[in-house]
């Protein structure tokens, strides 16, 4: 074997070892996997089992974007962002939220810029926009059951993009596993802190 060939083989092996080491360094830690599970649970707890940033960005799916934004805040930021409407001002619902918070949640979790420009009146629940606030019925936001996501497997491309697989389970009974999921998401930053933004989530019920 020629000396030049040996040198090339050694260099190739070294590159492969370095690439493998870099990939290993990018492997998510348990803490990161827990954070990924929590991130994906923001969708499953609202029943958004099959969703994507591309779909949410489509104007045809404006209603879904609003429902996600309102629902997320109702479950997770109720005390700080949801306001009870006064009697006489509750014809469109007993609760309301500033439209900017709905837009903010869609941006944070999907990476999509939503412009709250219209009410959502087709279907239930309805969200009536008065220009600045969405009005709705609080009782319509209470899910019968809440389901969380648990990431069991995840692969990273080393460039901030992840493919994960896991299960969806009843938050009150972790043994009540109802579905399997596959998700793609990416690194993002929100107010200076690391977070994730969804690319797609697909769920198959058992």
Tab-separated table of C-alpha atoms in Angstrom:
chain	number	residue	atom	x	y	z
A	1	UNK	CA	0.000	0.000	0.000
A	2	UNK	CA	1.342	3.388	-0.937
A	3	UNK	CA	2.323	5.808	1.780
A	4	UNK	CA	-0.053	8.464	0.381
A	5	UNK	CA	-2.953	6.000	0.594
A	6	UNK	CA	-2.133	5.190	4.211
A	7	UNK	CA	-2.022	8.884	5.053
A	8	UNK	CA	-5.421	9.422	3.433
A	9	UNK	CA	-6.918	6.504	5.377
A	10	UNK	CA	-5.521	7.794	8.654
A	11	UNK	CA	-6.869	11.274	7.954
A	12	UNK	CA	-10.284	9.878	7.035
A	13	UNK	CA	-10.407	7.826	10.230
A	14	UNK	CA	-9.427	10.865	12.281
A	15	UNK	CA	-12.170	12.950	10.682
A	16	UNK	CA	-14.731	10.216	11.391
A	17	UNK	CA	-13.627	9.993	15.024
A	18	UNK	CA	-13.848	13.751	15.427
A	19	UNK	CA	-17.281	13.792	13.813
A	20	UNK	CA	-18.421	11.018	16.130
A	21	UNK	CA	-17.101	12.885	19.140
A	22	UNK	CA	-18.856	16.056	18.028
A	23	UNK	CA	-22.124	14.166	17.568
A	24	UNK	CA	-21.766	12.605	21.011
A	25	UNK	CA	-21.143	16.037	22.483
A	26	UNK	CA	-24.405	17.197	20.953
A	27	UNK	CA	-26.418	14.323	22.450
A	28	UNK	CA	-29.111	15.816	24.730
A	29	UNK	CA	-28.737	15.318	28.472
A	30	UNK	CA	-31.501	13.906	30.676
A	31	UNK	CA	-32.274	17.445	31.819
A	32	UNK	CA	-32.631	18.540	28.204
A	33	UNK	CA	-34.832	15.538	27.389
A	34	UNK	CA	-37.089	16.444	30.318
A	35	UNK	CA	-37.262	19.996	28.958
A	36	UNK	CA	-38.179	18.610	25.534
A	37	UNK	CA	-40.962	16.534	27.079
A	38	UNK	CA	-42.294	19.602	28.854
A	39	UNK	CA	-42.103	21.617	25.646
A	40	UNK	CA	-44.113	19.069	23.657
A	41	UNK	CA	-46.636	18.743	26.479
A	42	UNK	CA	-47.660	22.335	25.766
A	43	UNK	CA	-49.263	20.986	22.595
A	44	UNK	CA	-50.659	17.654	23.770
A	45	UNK	CA	-52.327	19.144	26.853
A	46	UNK	CA	-54.479	21.231	24.500
A	47	UNK	CA	-55.286	18.327	22.215
A	48	UNK	CA	-52.928	19.575	19.486
A	49	UNK	CA	-51.746	16.053	18.692
A	50	UNK	CA	-51.107	16.581	14.973
A	51	UNK	CA	-49.811	20.044	14.240
A	52	UNK	CA	-46.985	21.910	12.557
A	53	UNK	CA	-45.533	25.382	12.225
A	54	UNK	CA	-46.334	25.316	8.517
A	55	UNK	CA	-49.999	24.593	9.188
A	56	UNK	CA	-50.300	27.227	11.916
A	57	UNK	CA	-48.699	29.815	9.624
A	58	UNK	CA	-51.370	29.167	6.981
A	59	UNK	CA	-54.078	31.880	7.162
A	60	UNK	CA	-56.646	29.127	6.591
A	61	UNK	CA	-55.752	27.806	10.056
A	62	UNK	CA	-56.000	31.152	11.861
A	63	UNK	CA	-58.658	29.712	14.189
A	64	UNK	CA	-56.322	26.932	15.352
A	65	UNK	CA	-53.570	29.456	16.047
A	66	UNK	CA	-55.927	31.549	18.192
A	67	UNK	CA	-57.244	28.480	20.000
A	68	UNK	CA	-53.710	27.418	20.832
A	69	UNK	CA	-52.734	30.867	22.083
A	70	UNK	CA	-55.805	31.318	24.267
A	71	UNK	CA	-55.812	27.734	25.522
A	72	UNK	CA	-52.139	27.777	26.444
A	73	UNK	CA	-52.517	30.909	28.516
A	74	UNK	CA	-55.705	29.691	30.172
A	75	UNK	CA	-53.972	26.530	31.401
A	76	UNK	CA	-50.568	27.985	32.207
A	77	UNK	CA	-50.888	31.739	32.813
A	78	UNK	CA	-54.414	32.102	34.117
A	79	UNK	CA	-53.627	34.292	37.108
A	80	UNK	CA	-51.390	36.694	35.235
A	81	UNK	CA	-53.079	36.988	31.836
A	82	UNK	CA	-56.720	35.888	32.022
A	83	UNK	CA	-59.212	38.487	33.255
A	84	UNK	CA	-62.768	37.888	34.449
A	85	UNK	CA	-65.144	40.204	32.604
A	86	UNK	CA	-67.416	42.404	34.686
A	87	UNK	CA	-71.149	41.878	34.639
A	88	UNK	CA	-72.651	43.770	31.756
A	89	UNK	CA	-69.481	43.349	29.728
A	90	UNK	CA	-69.640	39.581	29.450
A	91	UNK	CA	-72.014	39.077	26.532
A	92	UNK	CA	-69.179	37.473	24.540
A	93	UNK	CA	-67.864	35.419	27.431
A	94	UNK	CA	-66.997	35.652	31.080
A	95	UNK	CA	-63.243	35.830	30.473
A	96	UNK	CA	-60.817	37.686	28.240
A	97	UNK	CA	-57.146	37.920	27.332
A	98	UNK	CA	-55.104	40.556	25.542
A	99	UNK	CA	-54.548	39.593	21.910
A	100	UNK	CA	-50.825	40.301	22.230
A	101	UNK	CA	-50.447	37.388	24.649
A	102	UNK	CA	-52.109	35.057	22.155
A	103	UNK	CA	-49.705	36.238	19.463
A	104	UNK	CA	-46.796	35.841	21.859
A	105	UNK	CA	-47.592	32.212	22.681
A	106	UNK	CA	-47.879	31.248	19.019
A	107	UNK	CA	-44.528	32.901	18.350
A	108	UNK	CA	-42.869	31.236	21.336
A	109	UNK	CA	-43.985	27.673	20.659
A	110	UNK	CA	-44.280	27.591	16.868
A	111	UNK	CA	-41.909	30.355	15.828
A	112	UNK	CA	-44.790	31.791	13.792
A	113	UNK	CA	-45.781	35.460	13.650
A	114	UNK	CA	-49.530	35.642	14.256
A	115	UNK	CA	-51.478	38.846	13.718
A	116	UNK	CA	-54.703	38.791	15.733
A	117	UNK	CA	-57.040	40.579	13.362
A	118	UNK	CA	-60.370	38.787	13.636
A	119	UNK	CA	-62.699	36.871	15.903
A	120	UNK	CA	-63.060	33.106	15.731
A	121	UNK	CA	-66.775	32.424	15.605
A	122	UNK	CA	-67.034	29.170	13.682
A	123	UNK	CA	-67.193	26.141	15.948
A	124	UNK	CA	-66.756	25.893	19.680
A	125	UNK	CA	-65.351	27.528	21.615
A	126	UNK	CA	-65.678	30.987	20.061
A	127	UNK	CA	-63.209	33.826	20.636
A	128	UNK	CA	-64.558	37.321	20.052
A	129	UNK	CA	-61.982	40.029	19.372
A	130	UNK	CA	-62.916	43.566	20.406
A	131	UNK	CA	-59.787	45.051	18.889
A	132	UNK	CA	-57.452	44.440	21.808
A	133	UNK	CA	-58.835	41.454	23.711
A	134	UNK	CA	-60.292	38.054	22.929
A	135	UNK	CA	-63.450	37.274	24.921
A	136	UNK	CA	-64.485	33.679	25.586
A	137	UNK	CA	-66.266	31.321	27.963
A	138	UNK	CA	-63.905	30.005	30.606
A	139	UNK	CA	-65.778	26.729	31.004
A	140	UNK	CA	-65.006	25.889	27.376
A	141	UNK	CA	-61.286	25.855	28.175
A	142	UNK	CA	-61.450	23.117	30.809
A	143	UNK	CA	-60.321	19.789	29.274
A	144	UNK	CA	-61.887	16.587	30.575
A	145	UNK	CA	-58.456	14.968	30.624
A	146	UNK	CA	-54.980	16.416	30.244
A	147	UNK	CA	-52.332	14.520	28.308
A	148	UNK	CA	-48.588	15.083	28.473
A	149	UNK	CA	-45.792	13.972	26.161
A	150	UNK	CA	-42.759	11.959	27.240
A	151	UNK	CA	-39.701	11.859	25.005
A	152	UNK	CA	-38.164	8.371	24.967
A	153	UNK	CA	-35.792	8.754	22.024
A	154	UNK	CA	-34.206	11.798	20.461
A	155	UNK	CA	-31.638	12.434	17.766
A	156	UNK	CA	-29.858	15.707	17.099
A	157	UNK	CA	-28.250	16.800	13.867
A	158	UNK	CA	-25.756	18.829	15.870
A	159	UNK	CA	-27.115	22.024	14.351
A	160	UNK	CA	-30.021	22.669	16.685
A	161	UNK	CA	-32.616	20.430	15.065
A	162	UNK	CA	-34.106	17.387	16.803
A	163	UNK	CA	-36.207	14.373	15.915
A	164	UNK	CA	-37.934	12.798	18.896
A	165	UNK	CA	-40.225	9.861	19.548
A	166	UNK	CA	-42.202	8.988	22.642
A	167	UNK	CA	-45.624	8.518	24.142
A	168	UNK	CA	-48.634	10.583	25.169
A	169	UNK	CA	-50.074	9.751	28.586
A	170	UNK	CA	-52.783	10.812	31.024
A	171	UNK	CA	-51.200	13.267	33.460
A	172	UNK	CA	-53.198	11.746	36.340
A	173	UNK	CA	-52.097	8.202	35.477
A	174	UNK	CA	-48.739	7.741	33.740
A	175	UNK	CA	-49.650	4.133	32.967
A	176	UNK	CA	-52.573	5.361	30.860
A	177	UNK	CA	-50.611	5.707	27.624
A	178	UNK	CA	-52.933	6.650	24.784
A	179	UNK	CA	-50.669	7.319	21.825
A	180	UNK	CA	-47.196	7.321	20.309
A	181	UNK	CA	-45.729	10.436	18.733
A	182	UNK	CA	-42.966	11.640	16.478
A	183	UNK	CA	-41.866	15.242	16.638
A	184	UNK	CA	-39.407	17.544	14.941
A	185	UNK	CA	-38.357	20.765	16.634
A	186	UNK	CA	-35.457	23.184	16.743
A	187	UNK	CA	-33.487	25.288	19.143
A	188	UNK	CA	-34.835	28.766	19.736
A	189	UNK	CA	-34.436	31.644	22.154
A	190	UNK	CA	-37.167	33.417	24.034
A	191	UNK	CA	-36.355	36.538	25.991
A	192	UNK	CA	-32.710	35.523	26.105
A	193	UNK	CA	-33.321	31.968	27.303
A	194	UNK	CA	-32.932	28.731	25.376
A	195	UNK	CA	-36.154	27.058	24.360
A	196	UNK	CA	-37.541	25.142	21.388
A	197	UNK	CA	-39.860	25.863	18.480
A	198	UNK	CA	-42.005	23.169	16.922
A	199	UNK	CA	-41.579	22.074	13.332
A	200	UNK	CA	-44.078	19.213	13.376
A	201	UNK	CA	-45.853	16.790	15.701
A	202	UNK	CA	-47.550	13.585	14.552
A	203	UNK	CA	-49.459	11.250	16.841
A	204	UNK	CA	-50.769	7.726	16.366
A	205	UNK	CA	-53.358	6.553	18.866
A	206	UNK	CA	-53.050	3.069	20.286
